[in-house]
PDB file of C-alpha atoms in Angstrom:
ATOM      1  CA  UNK A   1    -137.643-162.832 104.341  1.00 96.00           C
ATOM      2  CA  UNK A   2    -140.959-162.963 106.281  1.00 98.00           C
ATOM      3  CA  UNK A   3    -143.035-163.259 109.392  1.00 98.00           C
ATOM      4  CA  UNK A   4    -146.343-164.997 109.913  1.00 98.00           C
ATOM      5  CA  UNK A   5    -148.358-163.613 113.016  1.00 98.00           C
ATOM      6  CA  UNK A   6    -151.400-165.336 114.556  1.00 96.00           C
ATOM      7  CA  UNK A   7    -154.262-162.867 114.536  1.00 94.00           C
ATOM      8  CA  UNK A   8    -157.408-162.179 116.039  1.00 90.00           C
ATOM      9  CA  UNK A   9    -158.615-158.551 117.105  1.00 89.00           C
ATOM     10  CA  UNK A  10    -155.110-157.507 115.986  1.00 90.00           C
ATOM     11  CA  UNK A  11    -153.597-155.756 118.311  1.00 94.00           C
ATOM     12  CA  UNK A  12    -151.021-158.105 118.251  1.00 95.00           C
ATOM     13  CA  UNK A  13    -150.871-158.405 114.514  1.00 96.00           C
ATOM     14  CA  UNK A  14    -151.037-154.658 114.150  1.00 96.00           C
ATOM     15  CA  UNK A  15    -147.888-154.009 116.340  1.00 97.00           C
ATOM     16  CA  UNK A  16    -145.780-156.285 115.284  1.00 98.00           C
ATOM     17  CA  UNK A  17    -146.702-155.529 111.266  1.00 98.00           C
ATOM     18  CA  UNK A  18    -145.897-151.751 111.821  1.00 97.00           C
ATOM     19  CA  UNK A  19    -142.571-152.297 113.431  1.00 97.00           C
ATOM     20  CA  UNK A  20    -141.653-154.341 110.620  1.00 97.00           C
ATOM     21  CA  UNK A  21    -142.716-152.432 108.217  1.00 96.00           C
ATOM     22  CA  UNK A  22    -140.822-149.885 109.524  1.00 96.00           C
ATOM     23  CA  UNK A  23    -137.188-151.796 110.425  1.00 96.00           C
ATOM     24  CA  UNK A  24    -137.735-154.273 107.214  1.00 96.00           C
ATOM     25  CA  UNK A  25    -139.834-152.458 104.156  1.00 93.00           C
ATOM     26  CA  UNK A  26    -139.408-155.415 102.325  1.00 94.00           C
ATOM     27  CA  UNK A  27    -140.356-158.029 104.704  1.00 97.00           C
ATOM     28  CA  UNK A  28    -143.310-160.394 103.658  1.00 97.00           C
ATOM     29  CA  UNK A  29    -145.709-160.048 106.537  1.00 98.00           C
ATOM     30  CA  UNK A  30    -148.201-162.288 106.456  1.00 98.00           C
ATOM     31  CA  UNK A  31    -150.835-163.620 109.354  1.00 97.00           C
ATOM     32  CA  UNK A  32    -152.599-166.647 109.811  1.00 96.00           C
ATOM     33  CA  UNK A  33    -155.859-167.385 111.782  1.00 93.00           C
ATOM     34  CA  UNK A  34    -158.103-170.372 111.915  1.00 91.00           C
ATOM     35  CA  UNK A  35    -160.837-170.861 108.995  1.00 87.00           C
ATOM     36  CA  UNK A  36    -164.118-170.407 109.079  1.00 68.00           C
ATOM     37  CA  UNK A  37    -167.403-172.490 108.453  1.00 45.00           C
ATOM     38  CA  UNK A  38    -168.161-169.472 106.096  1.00 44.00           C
ATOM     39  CA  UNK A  39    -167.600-169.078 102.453  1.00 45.00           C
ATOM     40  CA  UNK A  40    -165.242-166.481 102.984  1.00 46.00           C
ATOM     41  CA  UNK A  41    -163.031-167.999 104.963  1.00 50.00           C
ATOM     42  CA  UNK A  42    -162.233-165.960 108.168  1.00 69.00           C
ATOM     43  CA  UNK A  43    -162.627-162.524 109.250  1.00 80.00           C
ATOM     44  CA  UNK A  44    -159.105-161.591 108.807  1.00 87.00           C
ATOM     45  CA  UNK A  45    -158.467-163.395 105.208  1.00 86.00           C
ATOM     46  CA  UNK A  46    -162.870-162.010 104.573  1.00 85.00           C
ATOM     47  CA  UNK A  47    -161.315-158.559 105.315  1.00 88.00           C
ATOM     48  CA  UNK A  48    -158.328-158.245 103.632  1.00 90.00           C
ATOM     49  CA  UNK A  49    -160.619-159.839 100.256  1.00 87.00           C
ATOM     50  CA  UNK A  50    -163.009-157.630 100.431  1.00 88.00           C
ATOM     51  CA  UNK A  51    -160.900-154.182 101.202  1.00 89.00           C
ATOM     52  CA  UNK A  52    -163.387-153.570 104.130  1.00 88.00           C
ATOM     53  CA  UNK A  53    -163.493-154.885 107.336  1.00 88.00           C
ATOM     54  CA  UNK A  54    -165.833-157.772 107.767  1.00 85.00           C
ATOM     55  CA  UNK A  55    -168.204-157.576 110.585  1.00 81.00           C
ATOM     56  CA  UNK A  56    -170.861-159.621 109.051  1.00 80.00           C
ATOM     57  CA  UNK A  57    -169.491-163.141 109.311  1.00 78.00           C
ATOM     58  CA  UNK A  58    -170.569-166.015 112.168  1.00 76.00           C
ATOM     59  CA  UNK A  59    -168.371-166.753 114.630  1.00 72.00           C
ATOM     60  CA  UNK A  60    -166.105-170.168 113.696  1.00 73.00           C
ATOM     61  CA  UNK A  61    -166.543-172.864 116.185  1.00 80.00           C
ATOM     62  CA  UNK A  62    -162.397-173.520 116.069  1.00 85.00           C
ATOM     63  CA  UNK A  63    -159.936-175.198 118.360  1.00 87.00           C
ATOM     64  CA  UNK A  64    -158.039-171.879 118.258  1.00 89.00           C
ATOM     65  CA  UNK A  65    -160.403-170.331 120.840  1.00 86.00           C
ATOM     66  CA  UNK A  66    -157.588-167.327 121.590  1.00 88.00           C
ATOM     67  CA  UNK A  67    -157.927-166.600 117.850  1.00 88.00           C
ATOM     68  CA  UNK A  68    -161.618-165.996 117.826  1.00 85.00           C
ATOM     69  CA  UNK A  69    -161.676-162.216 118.185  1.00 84.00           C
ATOM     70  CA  UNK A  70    -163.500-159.514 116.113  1.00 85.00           C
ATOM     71  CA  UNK A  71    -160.592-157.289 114.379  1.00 87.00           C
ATOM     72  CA  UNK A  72    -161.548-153.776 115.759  1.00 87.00           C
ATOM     73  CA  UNK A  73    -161.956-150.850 113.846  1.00 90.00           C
ATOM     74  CA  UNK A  74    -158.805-149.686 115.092  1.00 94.00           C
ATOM     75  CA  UNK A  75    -156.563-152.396 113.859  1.00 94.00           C
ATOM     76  CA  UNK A  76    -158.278-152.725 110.857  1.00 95.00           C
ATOM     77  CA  UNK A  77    -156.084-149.812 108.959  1.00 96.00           C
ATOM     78  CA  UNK A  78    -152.920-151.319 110.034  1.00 96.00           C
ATOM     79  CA  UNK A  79    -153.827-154.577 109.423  1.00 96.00           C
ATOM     80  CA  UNK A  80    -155.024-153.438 105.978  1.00 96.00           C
ATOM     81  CA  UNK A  81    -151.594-151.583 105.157  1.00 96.00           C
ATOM     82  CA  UNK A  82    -149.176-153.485 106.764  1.00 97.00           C
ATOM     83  CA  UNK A  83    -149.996-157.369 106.228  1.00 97.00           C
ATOM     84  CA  UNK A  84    -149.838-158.527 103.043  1.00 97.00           C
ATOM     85  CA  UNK A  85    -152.179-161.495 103.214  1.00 95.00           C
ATOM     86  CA  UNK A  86    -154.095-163.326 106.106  1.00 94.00           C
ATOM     87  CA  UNK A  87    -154.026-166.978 105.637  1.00 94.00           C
ATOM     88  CA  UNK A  88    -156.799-169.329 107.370  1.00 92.00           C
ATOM     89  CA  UNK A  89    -155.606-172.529 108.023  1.00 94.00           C
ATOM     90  CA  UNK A  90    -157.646-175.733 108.769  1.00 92.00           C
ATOM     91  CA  UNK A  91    -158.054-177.168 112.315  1.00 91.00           C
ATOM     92  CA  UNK A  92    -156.577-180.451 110.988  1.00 93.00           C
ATOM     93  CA  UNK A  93    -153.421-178.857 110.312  1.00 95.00           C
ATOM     94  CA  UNK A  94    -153.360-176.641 114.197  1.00 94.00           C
ATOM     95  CA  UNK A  95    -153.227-179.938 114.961  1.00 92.00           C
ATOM     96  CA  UNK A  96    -150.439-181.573 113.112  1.00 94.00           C
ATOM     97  CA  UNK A  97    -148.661-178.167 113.913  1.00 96.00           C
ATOM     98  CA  UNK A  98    -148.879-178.271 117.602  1.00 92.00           C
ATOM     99  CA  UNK A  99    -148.017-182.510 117.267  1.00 92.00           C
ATOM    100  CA  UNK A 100    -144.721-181.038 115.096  1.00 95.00           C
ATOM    101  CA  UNK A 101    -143.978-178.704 118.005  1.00 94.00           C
ATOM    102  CA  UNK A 102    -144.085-180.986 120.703  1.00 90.00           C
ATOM    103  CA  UNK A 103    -142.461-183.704 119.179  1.00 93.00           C
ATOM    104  CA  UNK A 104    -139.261-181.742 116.971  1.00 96.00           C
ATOM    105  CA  UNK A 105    -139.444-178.626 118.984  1.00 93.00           C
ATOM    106  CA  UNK A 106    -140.107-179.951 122.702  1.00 92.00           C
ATOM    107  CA  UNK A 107    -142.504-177.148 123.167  1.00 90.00           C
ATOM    108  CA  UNK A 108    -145.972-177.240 124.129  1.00 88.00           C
ATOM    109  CA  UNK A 109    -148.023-174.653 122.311  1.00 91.00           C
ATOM    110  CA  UNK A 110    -152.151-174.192 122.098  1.00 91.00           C
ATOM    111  CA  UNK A 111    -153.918-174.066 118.853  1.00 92.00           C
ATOM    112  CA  UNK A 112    -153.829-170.238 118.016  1.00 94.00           C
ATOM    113  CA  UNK A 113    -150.109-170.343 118.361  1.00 95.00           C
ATOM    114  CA  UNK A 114    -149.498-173.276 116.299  1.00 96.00           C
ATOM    115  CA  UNK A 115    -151.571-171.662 113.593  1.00 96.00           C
ATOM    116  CA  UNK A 116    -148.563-169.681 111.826  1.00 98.00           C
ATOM    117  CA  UNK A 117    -146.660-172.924 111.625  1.00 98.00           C
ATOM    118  CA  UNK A 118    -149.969-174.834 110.288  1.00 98.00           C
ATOM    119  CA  UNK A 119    -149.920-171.773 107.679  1.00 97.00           C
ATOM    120  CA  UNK A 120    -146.218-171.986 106.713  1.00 97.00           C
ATOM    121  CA  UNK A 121    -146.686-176.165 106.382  1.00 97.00           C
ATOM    122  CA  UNK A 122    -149.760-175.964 104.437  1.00 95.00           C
ATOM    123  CA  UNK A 123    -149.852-176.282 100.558  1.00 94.00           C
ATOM    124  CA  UNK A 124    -151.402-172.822 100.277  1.00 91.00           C
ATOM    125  CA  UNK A 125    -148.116-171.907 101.130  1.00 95.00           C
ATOM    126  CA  UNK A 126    -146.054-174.129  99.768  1.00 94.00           C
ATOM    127  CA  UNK A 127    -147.354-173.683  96.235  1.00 95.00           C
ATOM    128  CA  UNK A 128    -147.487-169.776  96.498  1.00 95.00           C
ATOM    129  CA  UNK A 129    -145.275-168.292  93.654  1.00 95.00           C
ATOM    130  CA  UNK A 130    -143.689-165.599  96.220  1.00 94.00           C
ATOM    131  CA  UNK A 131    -144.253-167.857  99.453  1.00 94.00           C
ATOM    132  CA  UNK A 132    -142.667-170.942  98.425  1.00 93.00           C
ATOM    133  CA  UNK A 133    -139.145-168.979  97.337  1.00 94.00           C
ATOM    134  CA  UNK A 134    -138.747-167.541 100.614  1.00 95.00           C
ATOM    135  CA  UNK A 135    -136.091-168.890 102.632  1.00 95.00           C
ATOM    136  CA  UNK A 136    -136.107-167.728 105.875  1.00 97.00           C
ATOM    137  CA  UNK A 137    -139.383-167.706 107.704  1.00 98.00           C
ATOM    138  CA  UNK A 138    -140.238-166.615 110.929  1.00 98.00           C
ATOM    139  CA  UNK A 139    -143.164-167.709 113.055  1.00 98.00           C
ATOM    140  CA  UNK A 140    -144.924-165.444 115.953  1.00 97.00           C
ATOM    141  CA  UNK A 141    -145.610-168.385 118.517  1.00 95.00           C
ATOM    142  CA  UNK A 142    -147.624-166.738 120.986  1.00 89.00           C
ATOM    143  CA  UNK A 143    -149.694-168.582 123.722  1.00 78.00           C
ATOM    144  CA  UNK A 144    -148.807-172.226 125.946  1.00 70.00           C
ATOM    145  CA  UNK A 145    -151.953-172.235 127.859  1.00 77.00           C
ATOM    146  CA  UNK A 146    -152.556-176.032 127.145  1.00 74.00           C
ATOM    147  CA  UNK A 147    -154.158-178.080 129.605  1.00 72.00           C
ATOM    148  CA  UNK A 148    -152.106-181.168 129.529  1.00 71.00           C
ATOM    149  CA  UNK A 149    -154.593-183.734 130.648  1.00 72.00           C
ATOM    150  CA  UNK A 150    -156.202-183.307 127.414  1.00 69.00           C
ATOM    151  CA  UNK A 151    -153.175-184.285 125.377  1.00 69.00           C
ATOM    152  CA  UNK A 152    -153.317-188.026 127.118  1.00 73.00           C
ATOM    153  CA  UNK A 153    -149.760-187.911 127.452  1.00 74.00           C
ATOM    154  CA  UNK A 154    -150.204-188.721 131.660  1.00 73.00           C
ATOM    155  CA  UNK A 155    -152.349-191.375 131.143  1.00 79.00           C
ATOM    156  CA  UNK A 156    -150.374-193.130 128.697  1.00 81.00           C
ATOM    157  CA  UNK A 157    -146.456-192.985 130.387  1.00 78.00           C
ATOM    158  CA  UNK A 158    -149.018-193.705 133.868  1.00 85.00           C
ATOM    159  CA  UNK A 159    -150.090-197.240 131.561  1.00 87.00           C
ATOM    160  CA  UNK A 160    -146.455-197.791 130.337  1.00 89.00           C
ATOM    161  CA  UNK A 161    -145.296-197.231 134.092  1.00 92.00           C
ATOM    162  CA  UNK A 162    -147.836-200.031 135.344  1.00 90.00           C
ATOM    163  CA  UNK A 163    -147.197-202.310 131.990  1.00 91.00           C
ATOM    164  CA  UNK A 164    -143.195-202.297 133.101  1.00 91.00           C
ATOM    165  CA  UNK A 165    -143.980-203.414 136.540  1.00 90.00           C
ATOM    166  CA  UNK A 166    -146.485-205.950 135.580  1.00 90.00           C
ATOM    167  CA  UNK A 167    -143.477-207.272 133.738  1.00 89.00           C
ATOM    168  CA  UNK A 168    -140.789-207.192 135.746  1.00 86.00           C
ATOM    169  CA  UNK A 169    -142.884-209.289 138.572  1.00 77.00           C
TER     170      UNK A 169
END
């Protein structure tokens, strides 16, 4: 029934809207990408508002660094004609996407490719009149480059290990 894609400069957005567009007319193709500290949003969802491409935003400071592209004036068109709404999608929930992942999923994903997940789970989503009646949704997870020291997982089995041993003595 639809596809969310994370997006950035596109190119990845771009191909995989125009083969669906071509195999699945009717598909819902949507996109997702991390919002911005601007009123607008991001420069996806900005673009996509405003008709035009947006070149005139800041750059986001956002957890989804592999997200942070300009779209480029060549992706732009397809983007335009082929996805049929970019949603941003707060860093809070990249978060509680990539925790969902890990624990229900037992994969490890980064940020930008838990953001179509974050965009399917959030209540922009959920409460869309088309969105929310759609019953089969898939999700373009794209990117694993996590540096698992940061997740604290290590340090935390390392202080269970010790904590067993300290007991068992």
């Amino acid at each position: 029934d639809a596809v969310v894609i994370p997006i950035s400069g596109g190119g990845l957005t771009s191909g995989v809207a125009l083969a669906l567009r071509a195999l699945r007319p009717g598909l819902v193709v949507l996109a997702a990408e991390p919002q911005g500290a601007h009123a607008d949003g991001a420069d996806a969802a900005a673009s996509k508002q405003r008709g035009s491409l947006a070149t005139d935003l800041p750059r986001p400071a956002s957890i989804c660094d592999g997200l942070l592209g300009r779209m480029g004036d060549l992706t732009w068109p397809v983007v335009r004609d082929c996805v049929d709404e970019v949603l941003p999608v707060t860093e809070e929930d990249v978060v509680d996407a990539m925790q969902l992942c890990f624990e229900r999923l037992k994969i490890v994903v980064e940020p930008s490719a838990a953001a179509p997940l974050a965009a399917v789970l959030s209540p922009q989503f959920s409460k869309h009149p088309v969105y929310s009646q759609l019953r089969r949704v898939a999700l373009v997870v794209s990117g694993g480059n996590v540096d698992l020291s940061a997740l604290g997982l290590w340090d935390a089995l390392r202080a269970q290990v010790a904590a067993n041993a300290k007991s068992r003595n």
